[in-house]
C-alpha cells in the first residue's frame, strides 16, 4: 500500500471514529414524543381514574381521554446527538432546546415539585369547574406549599399559611395572587395578608425579577378546596396542568344522567380555571398523534392552540375548538344529538 493510500485510510478511519464518538456525546436538547393517553371515565390499573363518593353518579360510555407528551433528555439525563438526529427526522416528535423545558437556574427537583403541585391544582380546578357548571357550591382558600430558598418569601411566608389577600385584593384563587405580584415592578413591595394558626398577619415582601424578567417573590401555592363530596383522581405519574379540561368533562359526565360522549372516543387537552375557562398548552402536535393512535376521532382543542394544531392535524381527527368547559359540553351534546353548533378550529 502506498504512503498516500495509507494516509487517506488513516484519515478516513479518524473521521469515522470522531463521527461515532460525536454521535454519542450528550447534547442540550430534549426530544418530545406522543405520550400515553388515559380515559378519564375509564380505569387505570383496575381503578377508576375518577372516583366520586358522597354524591349520586351515573353510568358512562365511550372515552374522554387526556393526552400527554413524553420526553427524553434534561439536565440529569442528556440525550446524545444520534438520538437528537433521529428525532429531527421523525415528523411525530419535536426536538427542542433543553432550556425551553428546564430553566437553566432551576433545580430539576424544584421543577418536579412544581409539576406535581400543578397537577394537584389542575385536578382541584377541574372539580371546581365541573361543580360551577352544575351550580354546586363549595369553599376554597389559597395556601403556601413552599418558598424558594434565597427569594423574598423565604423565611417570611411559611408552609400552610392561608393567603387571605394581596395588597388588599382578596385571594380568590392562585392566579389572582400570582397576577397581583406580577403587576408590581421588581423591587417594589407587595403585602400578603395571611392566616397562620390562629393569627392574621401582614407580611411585606420586596419583589425581584425572575429568569424571564417576570416579577416574583418565590412562593409556591395551591388552592385548598372544601368540596361537598369526595372526588379522587388517579392518573399515576402524569404531571402538569394540561389535563384539566378532560378531568372536568369526566367529572361532569359522571355527575349527570346520560352519556356525554354518545359512545364516541373523544380526546382533548387544555388547562382549566375554576371559572371554566380553557387555556393553551404545549406539545399540541404530539398530543394529537397520541389521540389518533388511541382511536379518538374528536379532539377538543384550546382556542389558542387551534392555529398550530391545524398545521399538522392527523387524518381522521376532527378538531373542535373549546374556549370554556361550558362550550365543550355544548359541543359534545351537539355531536351526540346531531343538533346545535360545533365550533371548529380554523387555520391562523
Coordinates of C-alpha atoms in Angstrom, one line a residue:
X1 CA 0.0 0.0 0.0
X2 CA 1.4 3.4 -1.0
X3 CA 2.1 6.1 1.6
X4 CA -0.7 8.3 0.2
X5 CA -3.3 5.5 0.3
X6 CA -2.3 4.7 3.9
X7 CA -2.6 8.3 4.9
X8 CA -6.1 8.5 3.3
X9 CA -7.1 5.3 5.0
X10 CA -6.0 6.5 8.4
X11 CA -7.6 9.9 7.9
X12 CA -10.9 8.2 6.9
X13 CA -10.7 6.0 9.9
X14 CA -10.1 9.0 12.2
X15 CA -13.0 10.9 10.7
X16 CA -15.3 7.8 11.2
X17 CA -14.1 7.4 14.8
X18 CA -14.6 11.0 15.6
X19 CA -18.1 10.8 14.0
X20 CA -19.0 7.7 16.1
X21 CA -17.7 9.4 19.3
X22 CA -19.5 12.6 18.4
X23 CA -22.8 10.8 17.8
X24 CA -22.8 9.6 21.4
X25 CA -21.8 12.9 23.0
X26 CA -24.6 14.4 25.2
X27 CA -26.3 17.4 23.7
X28 CA -28.5 20.1 25.4
X29 CA -31.8 19.1 23.7
X30 CA -35.0 17.4 24.7
X31 CA -37.0 15.0 22.5
X32 CA -40.8 15.4 22.8
X33 CA -42.9 12.5 21.6
X34 CA -46.6 11.3 21.9
X35 CA -47.1 10.0 25.5
X36 CA -49.8 7.7 26.9
X37 CA -53.5 8.5 26.9
X38 CA -55.9 7.9 29.8
X39 CA -59.6 7.7 29.6
X40 CA -60.9 9.9 32.4
X41 CA -64.2 7.9 32.6
X42 CA -62.3 4.6 32.5
X43 CA -59.8 2.8 34.7
X44 CA -56.1 2.7 35.3
X45 CA -54.7 -0.5 36.9
X46 CA -58.2 -1.7 37.5
X47 CA -59.1 1.5 39.5
X48 CA -61.3 4.3 38.2
X49 CA -59.5 7.3 37.0
X50 CA -62.2 9.4 38.6
X51 CA -63.9 8.2 41.8
X52 CA -66.8 10.1 43.4
X53 CA -68.1 9.4 46.9
X54 CA -71.0 11.1 48.7
X55 CA -72.9 12.1 45.5
X56 CA -75.0 10.1 43.1
X57 CA -73.2 9.2 39.9
X58 CA -74.4 7.8 36.5
X59 CA -73.1 5.2 34.0
X60 CA -70.8 6.5 31.3
X61 CA -69.6 5.1 27.9
X62 CA -67.1 5.8 25.2
X63 CA -63.9 7.8 26.2
X64 CA -62.9 11.2 27.3
X65 CA -59.2 10.8 27.1
X66 CA -56.4 13.1 28.4
X67 CA -53.3 13.1 26.3
X68 CA -49.7 13.5 27.3
X69 CA -46.2 14.3 25.9
X70 CA -43.3 12.0 26.8
X71 CA -39.8 13.5 26.8
X72 CA -36.2 12.2 26.7
X73 CA -33.3 14.4 28.0
X74 CA -32.9 17.0 30.6
X75 CA -30.1 18.2 32.9
X76 CA -29.9 14.9 34.7
X77 CA -30.0 12.6 31.6
X78 CA -29.0 14.4 28.5
X79 CA -29.6 12.7 25.2
X80 CA -26.9 12.0 22.7
X81 CA -26.5 13.6 19.2
X82 CA -27.7 10.4 17.5
X83 CA -31.0 10.4 19.4
X84 CA -31.5 14.1 18.6
X85 CA -30.9 13.4 14.9
X86 CA -33.4 10.6 14.9
X87 CA -35.9 13.0 16.5
X88 CA -35.3 15.7 13.8
X89 CA -36.1 13.1 11.1
X90 CA -39.3 11.8 12.8
X91 CA -42.3 14.1 12.0
X92 CA -44.2 12.8 15.0
X93 CA -41.7 14.2 17.5
X94 CA -40.1 17.5 18.3
X95 CA -36.5 18.3 19.4
X96 CA -36.3 21.5 21.4
X97 CA -33.5 23.2 23.4
X98 CA -33.2 21.9 26.9
X99 CA -33.8 25.4 28.4
X100 CA -37.3 25.6 27.0
X101 CA -38.3 22.7 29.3
X102 CA -35.8 23.1 32.2
X103 CA -34.9 26.7 33.2
X104 CA -31.1 26.9 33.5
X105 CA -31.2 28.4 37.0
X106 CA -33.8 25.9 38.4
X107 CA -33.2 22.7 40.3
X108 CA -34.8 19.8 38.5
X109 CA -36.3 18.7 41.8
X110 CA -38.0 22.0 42.2
X111 CA -39.4 21.7 38.7
X112 CA -40.7 18.2 39.5
X113 CA -42.3 19.5 42.7
X114 CA -43.9 22.3 40.7
X115 CA -45.3 19.8 38.2
X116 CA -46.8 17.7 41.0
X117 CA -48.4 20.8 42.6
X118 CA -49.6 21.9 39.1
X119 CA -51.3 18.5 38.6
X120 CA -52.9 18.7 42.1
X121 CA -54.1 22.3 41.4
X122 CA -55.3 21.1 37.9
X123 CA -57.4 18.3 39.5
X124 CA -58.9 20.6 42.0
X125 CA -59.6 23.3 39.5
X126 CA -61.2 20.7 37.2
X127 CA -63.5 19.6 40.1
X128 CA -64.3 23.3 40.9
X129 CA -65.1 24.0 37.2
X130 CA -67.4 20.9 36.9
X131 CA -69.2 21.9 40.1
X132 CA -69.6 25.5 38.9
X133 CA -71.0 24.2 35.6
X134 CA -73.5 22.2 37.7
X135 CA -74.2 25.1 40.1
X136 CA -73.0 23.1 43.1
X137 CA -71.4 25.4 45.8
X138 CA -68.1 24.8 47.5
X139 CA -65.4 26.6 49.5
X140 CA -61.7 27.4 48.7
X141 CA -58.6 29.0 50.3
X142 CA -55.1 29.6 48.8
X143 CA -52.3 28.1 50.9
X144 CA -48.5 28.2 50.8
X145 CA -46.8 24.9 49.7
X146 CA -43.2 26.1 50.0
X147 CA -40.9 29.0 49.4
X148 CA -37.8 29.2 47.2
X149 CA -34.5 29.5 49.0
X150 CA -33.0 32.9 48.8
X151 CA -36.1 34.6 47.4
X152 CA -38.1 37.3 49.2
X153 CA -40.7 34.9 50.6
X154 CA -38.0 32.6 52.1
X155 CA -38.3 32.8 55.9
X156 CA -41.3 35.2 55.8
X157 CA -44.1 33.0 54.4
X158 CA -44.5 29.6 55.8
X159 CA -45.9 26.3 54.7
X160 CA -49.7 26.1 55.2
X161 CA -50.1 29.8 55.6
X162 CA -53.5 30.7 54.3
X163 CA -53.3 33.7 51.9
X164 CA -56.3 35.9 52.5
X165 CA -55.4 38.9 50.3
X166 CA -52.6 40.5 48.4
X167 CA -52.3 44.3 48.5
X168 CA -55.9 44.3 49.8
X169 CA -57.3 42.3 46.9
X170 CA -59.0 39.1 48.1
X171 CA -57.1 35.9 47.2
X172 CA -60.0 34.2 45.3
X173 CA -57.6 31.8 43.6
X174 CA -53.9 31.1 43.0
X175 CA -53.8 33.1 39.7
X176 CA -55.2 36.2 41.5
X177 CA -52.3 36.1 43.9
X178 CA -49.8 35.5 41.1
X179 CA -51.2 38.3 39.0
X180 CA -51.0 40.7 41.9
X181 CA -47.3 40.0 42.3
X182 CA -46.6 40.2 38.6
X183 CA -48.4 43.6 38.5
X184 CA -45.5 45.0 40.6
X185 CA -42.1 46.0 39.1
X186 CA -39.0 44.3 40.5
X187 CA -38.0 46.0 43.7
X188 CA -41.5 47.2 44.6
X189 CA -43.2 45.8 47.8
X190 CA -46.3 43.7 48.0
X191 CA -48.3 42.9 51.1
X192 CA -49.6 39.5 51.8
X193 CA -52.3 39.2 54.4
X194 CA -52.1 35.6 55.8
X195 CA -53.7 33.4 58.5
X196 CA -51.0 31.5 60.4
X197 CA -52.6 29.2 63.0
X198 CA -54.9 31.5 64.9
X199 CA -53.2 34.7 63.9
X200 CA -53.7 37.1 61.0
X201 CA -50.5 38.8 59.8
X202 CA -49.5 41.3 57.2
X203 CA -46.2 40.2 55.5
X204 CA -44.4 42.8 53.3
X205 CA -42.2 41.3 50.6
X206 CA -39.9 43.2 48.1
X207 CA -40.3 41.6 44.7
X208 CA -37.4 40.5 42.4
X209 CA -37.0 39.8 38.7
X210 CA -37.3 36.2 37.6
X211 CA -35.2 34.4 34.9
X212 CA -37.6 35.6 32.1
X213 CA -37.9 39.1 33.6
X214 CA -41.2 38.4 35.4
X215 CA -41.7 39.7 38.9
X216 CA -41.8 37.2 41.7
X217 CA -41.4 36.6 45.4
X218 CA -40.6 32.9 45.3
X219 CA -43.7 31.2 46.7
X220 CA -45.3 28.0 45.5
X221 CA -49.1 28.0 46.3
X222 CA -52.0 25.7 45.9
X223 CA -55.8 26.1 46.2
X224 CA -57.3 24.1 49.0
X225 CA -60.9 23.3 48.2
X226 CA -63.6 22.1 50.5
X227 CA -66.0 20.3 48.2
X228 CA -69.4 18.9 49.4
X229 CA -68.4 15.4 48.4
X230 CA -65.1 13.5 47.6
X231 CA -63.6 13.5 44.1
X232 CA -60.5 11.4 43.8
X233 CA -58.4 11.4 40.5
X234 CA -55.9 8.6 39.9
X235 CA -53.5 9.1 36.9
X236 CA -50.2 7.8 38.2
X237 CA -47.1 9.7 37.1
X238 CA -48.9 12.2 34.8
X239 CA -47.8 15.8 35.8
X240 CA -48.6 19.3 34.8
X241 CA -51.9 21.2 34.3
X242 CA -52.8 20.3 30.7
X243 CA -55.4 17.6 31.5
X244 CA -57.7 20.0 33.3
X245 CA -60.4 20.2 30.6
X246 CA -60.7 16.4 30.3
X247 CA -60.8 15.9 34.1
X248 CA -63.7 18.4 34.2
X249 CA -65.6 16.7 31.5
X250 CA -65.1 13.3 33.1
X251 CA -66.4 14.6 36.5
X252 CA -69.3 16.3 34.7
X253 CA -70.2 13.1 32.8
X254 CA -70.2 11.0 36.0
X255 CA -72.4 13.5 37.8
X256 CA -75.1 13.9 35.1
X257 CA -77.6 11.4 33.6
X258 CA -76.9 10.1 30.1
X259 CA -73.7 9.6 28.2
X260 CA -71.9 12.8 27.3
X261 CA -69.8 11.1 24.6
X262 CA -72.6 9.2 22.9
X263 CA -70.3 6.2 22.9
X264 CA -67.6 8.0 20.8
X265 CA -63.9 8.0 21.6
X266 CA -63.1 11.7 22.3
X267 CA -59.7 13.1 23.4
X268 CA -58.6 16.6 24.2
X269 CA -56.3 18.9 26.1
X270 CA -56.3 22.3 27.8
X271 CA -55.7 23.8 31.2
X272 CA -58.9 24.7 33.2
X273 CA -59.8 27.5 35.5
X274 CA -62.4 27.1 38.2
X275 CA -64.5 29.6 36.1
X276 CA -64.4 27.0 33.3
X277 CA -62.0 29.0 31.0
X278 CA -59.8 26.7 28.9
X279 CA -56.2 27.7 28.5
X280 CA -53.4 26.8 25.9
X281 CA -50.9 24.0 26.4
X282 CA -47.6 22.9 24.8
X283 CA -46.9 19.8 22.7
X284 CA -50.1 20.0 20.7
X285 CA -48.7 18.2 17.7
X286 CA -47.5 15.2 19.8
X287 CA -50.8 15.1 21.7
X288 CA -52.9 14.9 18.5
X289 CA -50.8 12.0 17.3
X290 CA -51.3 10.2 20.7
X291 CA -55.0 10.8 20.5
X292 CA -55.2 9.4 17.0
X293 CA -53.2 6.4 18.0
X294 CA -55.6 5.8 20.9
X295 CA -58.5 5.6 18.4
X296 CA -60.0 9.1 19.1
X297 CA -62.0 10.7 16.3
X298 CA -62.7 14.0 18.0
X299 CA -60.1 16.2 19.6
X300 CA -61.1 19.1 21.9
X301 CA -58.6 21.9 21.3
X302 CA -58.0 25.1 23.3
X303 CA -58.8 28.1 21.1
X304 CA -55.2 29.5 21.4
X305 CA -53.8 26.2 20.1
X306 CA -56.1 25.9 17.1
X307 CA -53.9 27.6 14.5
X308 CA -50.9 25.5 15.4
X309 CA -53.0 22.3 15.6
X310 CA -54.4 22.9 12.1
X311 CA -50.9 22.8 10.6
X312 CA -50.4 19.1 11.5
X313 CA -53.8 17.5 12.3
X314 CA -53.7 13.8 11.7
X315 CA -56.1 12.4 9.0
X316 CA -59.4 11.3 10.5
X317 CA -59.1 13.5 13.6
X318 CA -61.8 16.3 13.9
X319 CA -60.7 19.3 15.8
X320 CA -63.3 21.0 18.0
X321 CA -62.5 24.4 19.5
X322 CA -63.0 24.7 23.2
X323 CA -63.0 28.1 24.8
X324 CA -64.7 27.1 28.0
X325 CA -65.9 23.9 29.8
X326 CA -69.5 25.1 29.0
X327 CA -68.6 25.3 25.3
X328 CA -67.1 21.8 25.3
X329 CA -70.2 20.4 27.0
X330 CA -72.5 22.1 24.4
X331 CA -70.2 20.8 21.5
X332 CA -70.4 17.2 22.9
X333 CA -74.2 17.5 23.2
X334 CA -74.4 18.7 19.6
X335 CA -72.1 15.8 18.4
X336 CA -74.2 13.3 20.2
X337 CA -77.6 14.5 19.2
X338 CA -76.7 16.0 15.7
X339 CA -78.3 19.3 16.8
X340 CA -76.6 22.5 17.6
X341 CA -73.3 24.2 16.7
X342 CA -69.9 22.5 16.9
X343 CA -67.2 25.2 16.6
X344 CA -64.2 24.0 14.5
X345 CA -60.6 25.1 14.7
X346 CA -59.5 27.4 11.9
X347 CA -56.1 27.9 10.4
X348 CA -54.4 31.1 11.5

